[in-house]
Every structure is written in C-alpha cells, then in structure tokens.
Coordinates of C-alpha atoms and ligand atoms in Angstrom, one line a residue:
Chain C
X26 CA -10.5 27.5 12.7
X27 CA -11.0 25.7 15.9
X28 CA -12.3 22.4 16.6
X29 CA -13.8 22.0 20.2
X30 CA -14.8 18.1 19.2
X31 CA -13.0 14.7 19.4
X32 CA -12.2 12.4 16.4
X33 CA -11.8 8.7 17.2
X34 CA -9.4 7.2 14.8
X35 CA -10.1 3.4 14.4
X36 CA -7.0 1.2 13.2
X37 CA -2.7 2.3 13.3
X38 CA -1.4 1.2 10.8
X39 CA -0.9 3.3 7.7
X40 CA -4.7 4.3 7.2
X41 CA -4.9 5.6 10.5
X42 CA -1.8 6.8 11.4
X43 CA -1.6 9.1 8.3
X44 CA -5.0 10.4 9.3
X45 CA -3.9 11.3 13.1
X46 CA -0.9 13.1 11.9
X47 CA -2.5 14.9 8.8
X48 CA -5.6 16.5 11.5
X49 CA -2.6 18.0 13.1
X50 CA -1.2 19.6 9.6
X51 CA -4.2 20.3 8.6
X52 CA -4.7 22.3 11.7
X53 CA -7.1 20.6 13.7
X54 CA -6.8 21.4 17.2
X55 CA -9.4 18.8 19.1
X56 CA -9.0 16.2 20.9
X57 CA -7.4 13.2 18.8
X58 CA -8.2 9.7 19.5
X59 CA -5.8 6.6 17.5
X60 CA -7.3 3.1 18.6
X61 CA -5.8 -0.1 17.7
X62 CA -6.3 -3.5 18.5
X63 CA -2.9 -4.5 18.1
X64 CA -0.2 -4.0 21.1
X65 CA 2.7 -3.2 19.7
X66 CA 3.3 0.7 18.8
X67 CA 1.8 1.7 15.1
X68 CA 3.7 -0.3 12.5
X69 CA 4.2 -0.6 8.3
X70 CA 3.3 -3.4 6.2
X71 CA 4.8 -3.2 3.2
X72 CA 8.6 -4.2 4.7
X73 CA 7.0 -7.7 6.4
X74 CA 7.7 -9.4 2.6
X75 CA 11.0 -7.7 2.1
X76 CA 13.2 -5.9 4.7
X77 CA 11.8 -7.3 7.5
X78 CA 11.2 -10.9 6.0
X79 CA 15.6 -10.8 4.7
X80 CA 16.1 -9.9 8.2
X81 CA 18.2 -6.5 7.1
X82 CA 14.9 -4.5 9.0
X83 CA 14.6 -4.9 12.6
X84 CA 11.3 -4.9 13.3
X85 CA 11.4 -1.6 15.5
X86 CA 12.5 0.2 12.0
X87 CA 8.9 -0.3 10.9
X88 CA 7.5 1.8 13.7
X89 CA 4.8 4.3 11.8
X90 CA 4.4 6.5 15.2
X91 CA 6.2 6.3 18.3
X92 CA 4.3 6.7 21.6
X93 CA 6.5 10.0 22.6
X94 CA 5.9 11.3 18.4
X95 CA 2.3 10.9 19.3
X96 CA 2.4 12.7 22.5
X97 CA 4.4 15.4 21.1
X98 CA 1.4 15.7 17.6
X99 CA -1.7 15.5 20.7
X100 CA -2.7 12.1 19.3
X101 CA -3.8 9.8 22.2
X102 CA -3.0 6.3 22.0
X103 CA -4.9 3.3 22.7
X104 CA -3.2 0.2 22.2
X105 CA -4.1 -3.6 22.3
X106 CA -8.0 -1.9 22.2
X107 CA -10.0 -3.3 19.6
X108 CA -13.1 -1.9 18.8
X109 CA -16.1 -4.2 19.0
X110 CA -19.3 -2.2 18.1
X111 CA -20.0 1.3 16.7
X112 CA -23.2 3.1 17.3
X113 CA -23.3 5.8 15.1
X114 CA -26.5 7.7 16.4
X115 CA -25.4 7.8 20.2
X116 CA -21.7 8.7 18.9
X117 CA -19.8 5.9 20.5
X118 CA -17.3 3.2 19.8
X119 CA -17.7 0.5 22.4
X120 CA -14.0 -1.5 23.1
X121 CA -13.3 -5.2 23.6
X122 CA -11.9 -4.2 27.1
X123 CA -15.6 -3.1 28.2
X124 CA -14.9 0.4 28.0
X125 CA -16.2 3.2 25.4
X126 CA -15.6 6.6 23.9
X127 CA -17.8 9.2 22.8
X128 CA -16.6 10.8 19.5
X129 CA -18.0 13.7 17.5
X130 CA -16.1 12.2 14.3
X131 CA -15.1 8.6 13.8
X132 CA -12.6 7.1 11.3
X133 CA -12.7 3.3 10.4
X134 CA -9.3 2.8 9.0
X135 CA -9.5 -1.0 10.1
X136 CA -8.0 -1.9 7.3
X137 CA -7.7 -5.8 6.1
X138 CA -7.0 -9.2 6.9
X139 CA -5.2 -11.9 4.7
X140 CA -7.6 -14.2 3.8
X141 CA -7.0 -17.0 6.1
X142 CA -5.6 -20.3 4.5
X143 CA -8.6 -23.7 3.9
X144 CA -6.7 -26.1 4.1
X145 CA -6.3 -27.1 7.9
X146 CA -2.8 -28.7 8.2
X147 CA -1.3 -28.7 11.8
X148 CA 1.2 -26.5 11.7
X149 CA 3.9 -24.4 9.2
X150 CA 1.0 -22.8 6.8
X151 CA 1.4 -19.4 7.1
X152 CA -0.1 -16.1 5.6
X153 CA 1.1 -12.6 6.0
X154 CA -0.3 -9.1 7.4
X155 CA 1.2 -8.6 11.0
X156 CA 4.4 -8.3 12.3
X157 CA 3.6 -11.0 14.6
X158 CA 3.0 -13.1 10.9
X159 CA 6.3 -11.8 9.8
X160 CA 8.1 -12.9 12.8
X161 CA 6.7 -16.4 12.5
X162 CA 7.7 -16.6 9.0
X163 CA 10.9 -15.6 9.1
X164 CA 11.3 -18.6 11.9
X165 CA 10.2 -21.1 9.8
X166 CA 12.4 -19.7 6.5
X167 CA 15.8 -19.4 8.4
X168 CA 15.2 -23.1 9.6
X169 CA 15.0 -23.8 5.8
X170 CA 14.2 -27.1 4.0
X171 CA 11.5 -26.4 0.8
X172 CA 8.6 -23.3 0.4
X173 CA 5.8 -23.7 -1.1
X174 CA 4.2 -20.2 -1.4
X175 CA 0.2 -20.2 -2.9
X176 CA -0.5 -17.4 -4.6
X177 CA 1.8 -15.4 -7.1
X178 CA -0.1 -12.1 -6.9
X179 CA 2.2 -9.5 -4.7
X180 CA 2.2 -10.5 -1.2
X181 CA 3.1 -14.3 -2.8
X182 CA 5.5 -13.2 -5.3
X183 CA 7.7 -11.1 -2.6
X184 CA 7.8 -14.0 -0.2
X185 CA 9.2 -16.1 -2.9
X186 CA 11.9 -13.3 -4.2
X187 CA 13.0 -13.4 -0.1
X188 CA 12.1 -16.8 0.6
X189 CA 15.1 -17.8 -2.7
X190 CA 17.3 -15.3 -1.3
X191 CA 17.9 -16.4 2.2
X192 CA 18.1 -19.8 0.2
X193 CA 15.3 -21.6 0.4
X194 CA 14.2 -24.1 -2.6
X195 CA 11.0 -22.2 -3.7
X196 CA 7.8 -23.1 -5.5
X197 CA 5.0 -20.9 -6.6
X198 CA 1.7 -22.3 -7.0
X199 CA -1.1 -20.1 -8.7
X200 CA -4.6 -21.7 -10.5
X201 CA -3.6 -18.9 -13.3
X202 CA -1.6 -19.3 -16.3
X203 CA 0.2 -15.9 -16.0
X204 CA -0.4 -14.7 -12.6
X205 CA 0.1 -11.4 -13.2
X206 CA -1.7 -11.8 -16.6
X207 CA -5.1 -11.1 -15.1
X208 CA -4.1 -7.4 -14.1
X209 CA -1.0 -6.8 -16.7
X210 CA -1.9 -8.4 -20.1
X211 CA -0.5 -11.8 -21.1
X212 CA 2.3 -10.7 -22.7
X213 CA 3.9 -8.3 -19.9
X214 CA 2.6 -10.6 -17.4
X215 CA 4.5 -13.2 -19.3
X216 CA 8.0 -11.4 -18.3
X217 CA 7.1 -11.6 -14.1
X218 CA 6.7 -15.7 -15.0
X219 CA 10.0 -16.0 -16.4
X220 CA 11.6 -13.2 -13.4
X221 CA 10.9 -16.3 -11.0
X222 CA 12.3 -19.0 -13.5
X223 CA 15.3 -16.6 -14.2
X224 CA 16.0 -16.9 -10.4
X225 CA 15.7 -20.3 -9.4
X226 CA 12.3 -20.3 -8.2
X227 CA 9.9 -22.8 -9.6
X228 CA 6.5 -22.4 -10.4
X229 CA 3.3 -24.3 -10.8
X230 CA 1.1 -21.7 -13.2
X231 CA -2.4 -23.3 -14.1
X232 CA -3.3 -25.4 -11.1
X233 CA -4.7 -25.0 -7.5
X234 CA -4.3 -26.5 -4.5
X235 CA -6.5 -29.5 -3.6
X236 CA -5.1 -29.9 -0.3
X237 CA -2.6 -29.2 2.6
X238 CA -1.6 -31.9 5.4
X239 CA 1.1 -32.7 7.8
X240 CA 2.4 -29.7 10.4
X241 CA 5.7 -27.9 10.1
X242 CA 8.9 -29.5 8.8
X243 CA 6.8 -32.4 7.2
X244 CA 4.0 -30.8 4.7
X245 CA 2.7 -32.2 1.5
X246 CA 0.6 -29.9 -0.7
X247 CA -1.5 -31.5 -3.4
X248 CA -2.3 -29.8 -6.4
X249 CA -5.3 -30.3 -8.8
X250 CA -3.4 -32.3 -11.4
X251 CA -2.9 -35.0 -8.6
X252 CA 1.1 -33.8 -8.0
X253 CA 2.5 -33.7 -4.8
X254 CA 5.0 -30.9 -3.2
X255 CA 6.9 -31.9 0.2
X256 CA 7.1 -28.6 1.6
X257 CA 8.8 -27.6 5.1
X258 CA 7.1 -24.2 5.0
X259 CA 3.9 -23.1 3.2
X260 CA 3.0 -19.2 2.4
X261 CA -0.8 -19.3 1.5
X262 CA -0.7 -15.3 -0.2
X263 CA -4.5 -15.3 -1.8
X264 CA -5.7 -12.2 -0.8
X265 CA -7.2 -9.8 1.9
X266 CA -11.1 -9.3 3.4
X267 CA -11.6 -6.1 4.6
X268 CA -11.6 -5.8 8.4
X269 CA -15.6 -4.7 8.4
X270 CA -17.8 -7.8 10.2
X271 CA -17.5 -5.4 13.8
X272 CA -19.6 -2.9 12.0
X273 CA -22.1 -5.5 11.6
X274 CA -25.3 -4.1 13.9
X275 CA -24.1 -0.8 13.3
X276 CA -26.5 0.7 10.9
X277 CA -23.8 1.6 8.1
X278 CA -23.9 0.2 5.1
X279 CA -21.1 -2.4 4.7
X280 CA -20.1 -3.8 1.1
X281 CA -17.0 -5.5 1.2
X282 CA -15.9 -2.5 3.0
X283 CA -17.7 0.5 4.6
X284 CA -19.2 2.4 1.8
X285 CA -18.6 6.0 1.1
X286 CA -19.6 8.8 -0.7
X287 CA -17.2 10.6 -3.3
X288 CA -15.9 12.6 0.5
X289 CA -15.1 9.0 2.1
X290 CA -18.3 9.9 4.5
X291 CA -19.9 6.7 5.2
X292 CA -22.7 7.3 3.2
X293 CA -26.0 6.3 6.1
X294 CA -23.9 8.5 8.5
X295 CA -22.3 11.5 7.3
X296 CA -19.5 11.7 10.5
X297 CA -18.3 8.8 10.0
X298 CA -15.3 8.3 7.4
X299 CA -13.5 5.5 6.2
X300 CA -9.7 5.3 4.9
X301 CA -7.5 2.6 3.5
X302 CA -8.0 -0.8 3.0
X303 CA -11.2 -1.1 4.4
X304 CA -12.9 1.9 2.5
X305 CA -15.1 1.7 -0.6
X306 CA -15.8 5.0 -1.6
X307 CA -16.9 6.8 -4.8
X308 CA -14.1 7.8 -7.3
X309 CA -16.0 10.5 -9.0
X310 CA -13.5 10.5 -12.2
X311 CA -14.4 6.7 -12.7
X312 CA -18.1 6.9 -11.7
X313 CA -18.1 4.0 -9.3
X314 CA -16.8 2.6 -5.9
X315 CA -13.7 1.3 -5.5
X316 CA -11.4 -0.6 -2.7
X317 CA -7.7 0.0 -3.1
X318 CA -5.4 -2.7 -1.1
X319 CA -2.5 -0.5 -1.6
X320 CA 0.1 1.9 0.7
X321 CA -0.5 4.8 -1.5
X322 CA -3.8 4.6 -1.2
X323 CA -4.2 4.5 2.4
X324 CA -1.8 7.8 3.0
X325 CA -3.7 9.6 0.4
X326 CA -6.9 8.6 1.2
X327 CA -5.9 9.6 4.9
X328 CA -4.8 12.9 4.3
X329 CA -8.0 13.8 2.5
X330 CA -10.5 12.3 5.3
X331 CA -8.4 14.9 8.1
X332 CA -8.5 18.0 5.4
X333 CA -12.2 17.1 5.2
X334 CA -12.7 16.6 8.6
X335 CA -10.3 20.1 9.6
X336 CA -12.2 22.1 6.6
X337 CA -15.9 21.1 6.7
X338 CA -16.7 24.4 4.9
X339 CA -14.0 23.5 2.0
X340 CA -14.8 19.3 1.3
X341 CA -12.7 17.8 -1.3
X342 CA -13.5 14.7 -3.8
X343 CA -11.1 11.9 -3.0
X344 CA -10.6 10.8 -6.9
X345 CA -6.6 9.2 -6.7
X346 CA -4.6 8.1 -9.8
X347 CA -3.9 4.2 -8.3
X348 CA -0.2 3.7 -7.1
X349 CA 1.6 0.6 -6.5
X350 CA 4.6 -0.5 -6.1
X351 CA 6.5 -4.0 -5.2
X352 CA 10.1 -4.8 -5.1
X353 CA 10.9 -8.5 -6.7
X354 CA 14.4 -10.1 -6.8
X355 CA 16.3 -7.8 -8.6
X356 CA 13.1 -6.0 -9.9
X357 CA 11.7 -2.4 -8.9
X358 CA 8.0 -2.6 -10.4
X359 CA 5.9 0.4 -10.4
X360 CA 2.1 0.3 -11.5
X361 CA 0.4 4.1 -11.7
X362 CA -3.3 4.2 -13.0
X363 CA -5.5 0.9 -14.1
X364 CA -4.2 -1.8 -16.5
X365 CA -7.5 -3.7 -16.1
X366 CA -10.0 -3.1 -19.1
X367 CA -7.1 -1.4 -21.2
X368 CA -7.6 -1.9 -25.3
X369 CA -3.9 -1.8 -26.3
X370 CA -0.2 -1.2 -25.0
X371 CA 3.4 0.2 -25.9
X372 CA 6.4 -1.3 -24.4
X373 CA 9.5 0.8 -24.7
X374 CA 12.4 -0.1 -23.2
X375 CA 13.1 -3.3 -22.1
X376 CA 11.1 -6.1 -19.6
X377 CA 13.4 -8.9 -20.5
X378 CA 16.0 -10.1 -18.0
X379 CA 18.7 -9.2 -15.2
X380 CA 19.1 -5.8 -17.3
X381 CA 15.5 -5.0 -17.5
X382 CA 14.7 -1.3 -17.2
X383 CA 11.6 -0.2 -19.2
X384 CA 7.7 0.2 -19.1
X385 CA 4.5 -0.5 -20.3
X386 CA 2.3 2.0 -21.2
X387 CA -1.5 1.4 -21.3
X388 CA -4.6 2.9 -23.1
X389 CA -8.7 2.5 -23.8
X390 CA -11.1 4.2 -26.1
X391 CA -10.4 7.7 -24.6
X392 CA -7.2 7.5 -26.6
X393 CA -5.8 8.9 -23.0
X394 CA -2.9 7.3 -21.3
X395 CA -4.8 4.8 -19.0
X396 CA -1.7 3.1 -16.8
X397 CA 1.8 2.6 -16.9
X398 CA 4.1 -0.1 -15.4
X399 CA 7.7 0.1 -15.0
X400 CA 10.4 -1.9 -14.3
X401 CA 13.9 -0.5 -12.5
X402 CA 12.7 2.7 -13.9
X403 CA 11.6 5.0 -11.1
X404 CA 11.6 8.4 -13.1
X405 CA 9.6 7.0 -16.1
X406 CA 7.3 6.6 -12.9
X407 CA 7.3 9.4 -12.0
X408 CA 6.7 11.1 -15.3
X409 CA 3.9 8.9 -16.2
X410 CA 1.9 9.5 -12.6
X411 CA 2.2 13.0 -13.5
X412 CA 0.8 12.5 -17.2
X413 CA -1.7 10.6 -15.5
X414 CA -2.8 13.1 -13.3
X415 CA -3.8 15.7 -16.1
X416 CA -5.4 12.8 -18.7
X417 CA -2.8 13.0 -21.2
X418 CA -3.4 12.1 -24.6
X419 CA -2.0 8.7 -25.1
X420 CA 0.5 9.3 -27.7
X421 CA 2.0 12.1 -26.1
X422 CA 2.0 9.9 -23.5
X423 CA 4.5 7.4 -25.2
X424 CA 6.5 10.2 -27.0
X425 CA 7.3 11.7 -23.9
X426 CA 8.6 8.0 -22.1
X427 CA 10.3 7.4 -25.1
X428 CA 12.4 10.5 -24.9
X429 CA 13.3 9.9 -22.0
X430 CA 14.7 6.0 -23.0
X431 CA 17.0 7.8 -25.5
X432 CA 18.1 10.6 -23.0
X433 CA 21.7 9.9 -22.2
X434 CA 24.0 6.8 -21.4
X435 CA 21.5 6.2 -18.2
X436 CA 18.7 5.6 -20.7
X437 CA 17.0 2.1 -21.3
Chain V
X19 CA 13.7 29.1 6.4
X20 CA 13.2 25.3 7.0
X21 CA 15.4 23.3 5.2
X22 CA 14.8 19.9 2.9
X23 CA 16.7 16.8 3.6
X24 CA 16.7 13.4 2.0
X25 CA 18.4 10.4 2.8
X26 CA 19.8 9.4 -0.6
X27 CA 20.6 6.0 0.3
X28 CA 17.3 4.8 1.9
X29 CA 15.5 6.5 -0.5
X30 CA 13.8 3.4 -3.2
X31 CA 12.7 5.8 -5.9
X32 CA 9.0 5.2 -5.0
X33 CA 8.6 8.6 -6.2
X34 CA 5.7 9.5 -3.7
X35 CA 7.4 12.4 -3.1
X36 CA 7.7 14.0 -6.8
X37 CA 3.4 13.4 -6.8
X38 CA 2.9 14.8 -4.0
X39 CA 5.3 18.1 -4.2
X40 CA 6.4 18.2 -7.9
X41 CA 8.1 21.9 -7.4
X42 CA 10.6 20.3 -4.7
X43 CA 11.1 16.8 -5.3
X44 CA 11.9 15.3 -8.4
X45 CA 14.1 11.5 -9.1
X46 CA 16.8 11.6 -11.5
X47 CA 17.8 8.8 -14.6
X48 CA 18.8 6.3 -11.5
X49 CA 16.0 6.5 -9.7
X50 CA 17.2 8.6 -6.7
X51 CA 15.1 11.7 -5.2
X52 CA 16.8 15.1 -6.4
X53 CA 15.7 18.2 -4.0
X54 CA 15.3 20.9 -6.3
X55 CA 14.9 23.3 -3.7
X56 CA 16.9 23.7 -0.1
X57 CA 14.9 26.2 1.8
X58 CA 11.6 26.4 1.7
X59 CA 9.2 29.2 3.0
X60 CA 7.3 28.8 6.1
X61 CA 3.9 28.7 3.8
X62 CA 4.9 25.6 2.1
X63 CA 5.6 23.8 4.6
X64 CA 2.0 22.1 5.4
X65 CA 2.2 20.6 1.7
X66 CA 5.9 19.8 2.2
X67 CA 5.6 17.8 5.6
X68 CA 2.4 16.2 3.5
X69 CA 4.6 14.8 0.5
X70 CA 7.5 14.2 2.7
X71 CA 5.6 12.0 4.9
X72 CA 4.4 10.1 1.7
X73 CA 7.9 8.6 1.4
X74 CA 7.0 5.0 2.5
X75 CA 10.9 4.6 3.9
X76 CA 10.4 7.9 5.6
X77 CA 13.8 9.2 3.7
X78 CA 12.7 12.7 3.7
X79 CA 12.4 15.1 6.3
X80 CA 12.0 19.1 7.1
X81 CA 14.9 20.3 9.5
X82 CA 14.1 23.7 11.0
X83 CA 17.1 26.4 10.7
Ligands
FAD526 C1 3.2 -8.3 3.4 C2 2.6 -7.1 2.7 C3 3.3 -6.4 1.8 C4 2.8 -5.2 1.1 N1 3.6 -4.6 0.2 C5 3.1 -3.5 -0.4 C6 3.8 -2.8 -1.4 O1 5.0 -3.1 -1.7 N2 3.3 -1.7 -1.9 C7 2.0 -1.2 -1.6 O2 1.6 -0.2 -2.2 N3 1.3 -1.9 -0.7 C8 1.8 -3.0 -0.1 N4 1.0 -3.7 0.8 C9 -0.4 -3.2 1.1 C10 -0.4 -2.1 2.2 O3 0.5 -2.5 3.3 C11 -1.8 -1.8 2.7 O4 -2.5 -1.3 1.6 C12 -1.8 -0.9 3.9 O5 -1.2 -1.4 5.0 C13 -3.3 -0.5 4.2 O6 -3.3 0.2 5.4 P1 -4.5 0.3 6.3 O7 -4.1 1.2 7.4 O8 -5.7 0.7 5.5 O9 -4.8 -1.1 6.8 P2 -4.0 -2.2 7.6 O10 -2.5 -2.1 7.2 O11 -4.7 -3.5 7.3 O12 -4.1 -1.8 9.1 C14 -5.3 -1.9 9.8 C15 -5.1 -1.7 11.3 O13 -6.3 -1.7 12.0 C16 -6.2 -2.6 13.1 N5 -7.6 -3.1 13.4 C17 -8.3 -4.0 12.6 N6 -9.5 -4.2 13.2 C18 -9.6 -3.4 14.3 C19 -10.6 -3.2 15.3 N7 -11.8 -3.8 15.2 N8 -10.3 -2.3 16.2 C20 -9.1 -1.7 16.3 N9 -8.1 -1.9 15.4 C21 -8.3 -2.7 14.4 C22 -5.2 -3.7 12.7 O14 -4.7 -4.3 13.8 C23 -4.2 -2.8 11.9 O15 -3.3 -2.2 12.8 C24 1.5 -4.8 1.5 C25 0.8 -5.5 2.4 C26 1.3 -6.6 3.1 C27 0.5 -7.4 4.1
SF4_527 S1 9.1 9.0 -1.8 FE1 10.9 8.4 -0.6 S2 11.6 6.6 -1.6 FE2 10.2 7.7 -3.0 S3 11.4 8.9 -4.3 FE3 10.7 10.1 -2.7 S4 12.4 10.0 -1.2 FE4 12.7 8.3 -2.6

C-alpha cells in the first residue's frame, strides 16, 4: 500500500518511539514526524529507578532511538519541541517555538508526569520520570546521609531497593497498611512489606505525610502520627497525571487522558490516536476504558496504533492482557492480567524470603485464570501470560504452574 | 535467511519476547530467553523485529546472513 500523507508523532519516549518504528514495519512509507519536548535523544524510563539510579547504566545506554537510527527508519526528529496546541479540524500541531506542522495523522503519545510533590520544602525533595530527575537523584544519594522515599507503590519501592544498596539508611512512608495490598491482596502484599524489612529498609505503613521543611542535607518530614524523620534526601513516588492539559481548547475529549475508541482513535476526531501513558481507550474484552502506566503497554499499544494507521482497510481492537514488571532488591516480580476485583487466590511455590521463587495465581466468578504474579520466576511468567491470553480455566491454570514447580532440581 | 541473536546475559527474563513470538522465543527454568529457532524466513521477519523490539533491555536482535 502506499501512504502519500504525514503522521505527526507527539512524545519520544517509549509510546512514541515504538509507534515511529512500527509505521516503518508495518510498511508505511509517508512522511514520519517524532516530536518531543525534551532535548536529549529519545530515552527509557524504566532503568531511571534501577540501572541508571545504581550508576551500573550510563545514561547514553537508555537511548530508545538514536538520531542516525532515525534517519536511517525515515523518522524526522524534532527535539526540545513541545507541542502547545492541537487543532484537529485544520490538521495542525502548533509548537512552543512558534512554529507548526500540518499532519494528516497525529499521535499523542505524551505520556505522563509524576505527580509533583505538596509539600514545598527548599530544596532535596525529589520525584522521578526524566533522566534529568534521575541525574538529580542519583546526586543527592551518592552524597548520602538518610532517604525518606513517600510512596511504596513501584516507582517508591525501586528507589528504596537502590537507595539501600548504594548504602543509604532508608525509610518508606506509605498512608497504607500493606502498600501493595490495595492491588495484590493482603496476604501476598504482606510478603513485599517484609522484602524491605528483610533488607534493612524501614518502613512507616499506615500514616501520611503532614509535612516537608528545610532544603537538601537538612530535611524533616512529619508524618500524621506527629513523628518526625531527619532526612538528607526525600523521594515523593505518589503517582503520575497524564500529560493531557495542552489538549485543552482542542476539541477532544480529554478524561484523565485522551479518550479513545476500542482502535485508540480519539473518539471526537477519528485521525487522531493516542498510545501509552496518556491514552484511555476502550478494552473491548473488559467493556470499559482503561489507562495503563506501564512499559508493556505503551510498546503494544504503539504497535497497534501504526498497524492501524498503515492498514486502514484491516483496523484491529487494541484489547492487551496487562504486563508489568519491577525489579526489587533481590526480587524479579512479574504481574500479567488484573489482581484488582479478584475473588480468591493459589500460591504455589514460595513468596517468603531471600530464596523466594513462586507465584500467585488469581481468579473471579468466571472461574477463568484472572492474573498471576511471580516472584524470581520468569517462565511461570511466561506460561501464565500465555494462559491468559486464551481465558484459561482457572484450575487448569494452577495445574499447569504447579507442574512446572515440581519439574526438575530448578523447580520452586 | 536472517538469523536470531540474543544477548544471554543482558537478557532479565521479562519474557516480552515469548508473548510476542511464542514459536521463536521461549525462557527456560532460570529465567533466561532460549531461541528455539536460528534462521528465520524472510516472511517472519515483520512479527520477529516486532517481538524482538519488545525486549525492554533491547537483548534481542535480527542479524542479516
Ligand atoms: C522511574 C520509573 C520506573 C519505571 N519502571 C517500570 C517498570 O519496571 N516496568 C514497567 O512496566 N513500567 C515502568 N515504568 C513505567 C513506564 O516507563 C511508562 O509506562 C512508559 O514510559 C510510558 O511511556 P510513554 O511513551 O507513554 O510516556 P512517557 O514515558 O511519559 O513519555 C512521554 C514523552 O512525551 C514527552 N512530552 C510530554 N508532553 C509533551 C508535549 N506537549 N510535546 C512534546 N512532547 C511531550 C515527554 O517529554 C516524554 O518524552 C517506570 C516509570 C518510571 C518513571
Ligand atoms: S524480552 Fe528481552 S529480557 Fe525479556 S525474556 Fe526476552 S530477551 Fe529476555
């Protein structure tokens, strides 16, 4: 097929990246146009909390696309461009350096932003998303003296793992019991509370933070039992907003994130995608919207938007199987599917300890396998995204993992 | 025919790979990608650059022969 049109690409990190380079797979032979608003050449995220944060990753090894790879695929660059306003009916994406480009198809792949820290102290409170974030981090780590990271979600829980194992004395702070309760169940989430204790790191589960003051070197965070943390560094980890107020004005409908139909169309302008963090779209096989903060997701997502984009007489559904994954002390975790709203779960293997290798499998009233978690067990993974994939009975499910447990000396 | 390589020891065992090409890629007990196949026909290779480009520590790549 051939493509006479251009396709302006909003956003280089994963999101848009993926979708630049899958147009050129998938055949598409107009004119390709990545815009990003940061300067330095396309870069990865999920390293800034571990490789990159240890300081065993230079930051070059994060590069996603290097200007000559994206001469050599036809994808133009724009660099250090933000975009400011989008008008969808005259086909244009106005930049913050004045200028503009005409597009025949646009993808917003703006992804998100962590949500930015209330408490106003002077200096040393830090959050995480760019490499210019990581950079400033990893200054204030190396310097040393005690971390108080807020937030024991991912992002927060990742920072601590590094933050103890460049040596830092480490607290976690989280207004939840079990931090990882809310999306595991108490009683796996109960295991990733004692993986901090087991290393050292303490933790603060079941109250919030009233307050931050003092600058870098010299904090004090209060908490809403009245104690008080010195802290020389302080990691506020408590989220991400998608990266969707510069579509304000522009006609689309915008819902935390741009909303889309079940082809990741915008849905009030039907050449105009979204991919990655940013995107809400319809997952047909749950029957609602959904905006997935996670790497998977944004490749995926990605590679759809240019198939559909390349094959507008073939459109296909964008309906994923949720993938995440996050590397903690001396813990691989891997979460496929949706643990949230499950009605019962199998553990099999172990979660316990330094020697943990085993998984949690999830299910609902379907009786289908719903999600599964593992722990240093990649190919249980990797079985279970593939059981998830054709809606495996939930018993099968288990009888399969467990097989695999008692499969040689390398089992669990 | 174009040929699969992996790097075994950058490789994490995220296992992006095995979804995305199940016939080529699979991990073995230690959590390590396994290429099940070394050559692959030129009419694979769309779906193989695809699922090798999934590997989020960009351990897998398609050498030309
Ligand atoms: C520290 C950290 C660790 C993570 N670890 C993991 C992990 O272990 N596993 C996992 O699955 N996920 C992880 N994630 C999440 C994962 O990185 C994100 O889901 C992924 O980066 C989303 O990609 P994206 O391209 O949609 O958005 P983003 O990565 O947010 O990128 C958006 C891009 O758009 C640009 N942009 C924003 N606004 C504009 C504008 N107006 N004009 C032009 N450009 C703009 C930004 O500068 C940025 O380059 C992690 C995230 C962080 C921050
Ligand atoms: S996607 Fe990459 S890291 Fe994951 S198993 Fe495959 S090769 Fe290894």
């Amino acid at each position: 097929m051939s493509h006479t049109g251009t396709t302006v690409v909003i956003g280089t990190s994963v999101a848009g990246v993926r979708t630049a380079q899958a147009l050129r797979t998938e055949g598409y032979d107009g004119r390709v146009v990545l815009v990003g608003a940061e300067h330095e050449p396309p870069y990865d995220k999920p390293p800034l909390s571990k490789q990159f944060l240890a300081g065993t990753w230079e930051g070059s090894r994060l590069t996603l696309l290097a200007p000559a790879e994206a001469a050599d695929s036809g994808i133009e660059l724009r660099l250090g461009a933000a975009a400011r306003r989008l008008d969808p009916a005259g086909h244009r994406v106005h930049l913050a350096d004045g200028s503009e480009l005409a597009y025949d198809t646009c993808v917003i792949a703006t992804g998100a932003a962590a949500r930015p820290s209330p408490w106003p102290a002077e200096s040393g409170v830090h959050v995480l998303r760019s490499l210019a974030d990581g950079a400033a981090l990893r200054a204030d780590l190396v310097r040393g003296g005690p971390v108080v990271v807020v937030g024991g979600g991912f992002v927060g829980a990742e920072v601590a793992a590094t933050a103890r194992a460049l040596g830092c004395e480490v607290t976690v702070v989280d207004p939840l019991p079990v931090p990882m309760g809310r999306l595991l169940g108490p009683e796996v989430g109960a295991h990733f509370a004692d993986l901090h204790r087991r290393h050292g790191v303490a933790s603060r589960f079941g109250s919030g933070v009233e307050g931050v003051t003092g600058r870098s070197g010299r904090l004090r965070v209060t908490l809403t039992d009245g104690t008080v943390l010195p802290a020389a560094t302080v990691v506020v980890g408590i989220g991400a907003v998608p990266n969707d107020r510069w579509l304000a004005g522009s006609g689309l409908l915008v819902d935390d994130g741009v909303v889309c139909d079940a082809y990741c169309r915008a849905v009030d302008a039907p050449d105009v995608y979204a991919a990655g963090d940013v995107a809400r779209w319809y997952h047909p096989g749950r029957g609602t919207h959904l905006r997935v903060e996670h790497w998977t997701n944004a490749a995926e997502q990605a590679a759809r938007v240019a198939h559909n984009i390349a094959h507008p007489d073939d459109p296909r559904p964008y309906a994923p199987v949720p993938y995440v994954w996050s590397d903690q002390y001396d813990w691989k975790i891997q979460i496929a599917g949706t643990p949230v709203g499950a009605t019962r779960h199998t553990v099999i293997g172990g979660l316990a300890g330094a020697t943990a290798r085993g998984g949690a499998l999830y299910t609902d009233d379907t009786g289908r396998l719903r999600a599964a978690v593992t722990v240093n067990w990649p190919r249980a993974q990797a079985v279970c995204r593939r059981l998830l994939t054709t809606h495996t009975p939930f018993a099968t499910a288990v009888d399969q993992v467990k097989a695999l447990a008692s499969r040689g000396a390398a089992g669990p | 025919m174009p040929v699969l390589k992996a790097d075994f020891g950058a490789c994490q065992g995220y296992a992006n790979c095995v979804a995305g090409a199940p016939d080529a890629y699979d991990i073995d007990d230690d959590g390590v990608v396994v290429l099940l196949k070394e050559q692959v026909p030129e009419g694979d290779l769309p779906r193989l650059r695809e699922a090798a480009r999934s590997c989020p520590v960009s351990a897998l790549t398609i050498e030309d022969a």
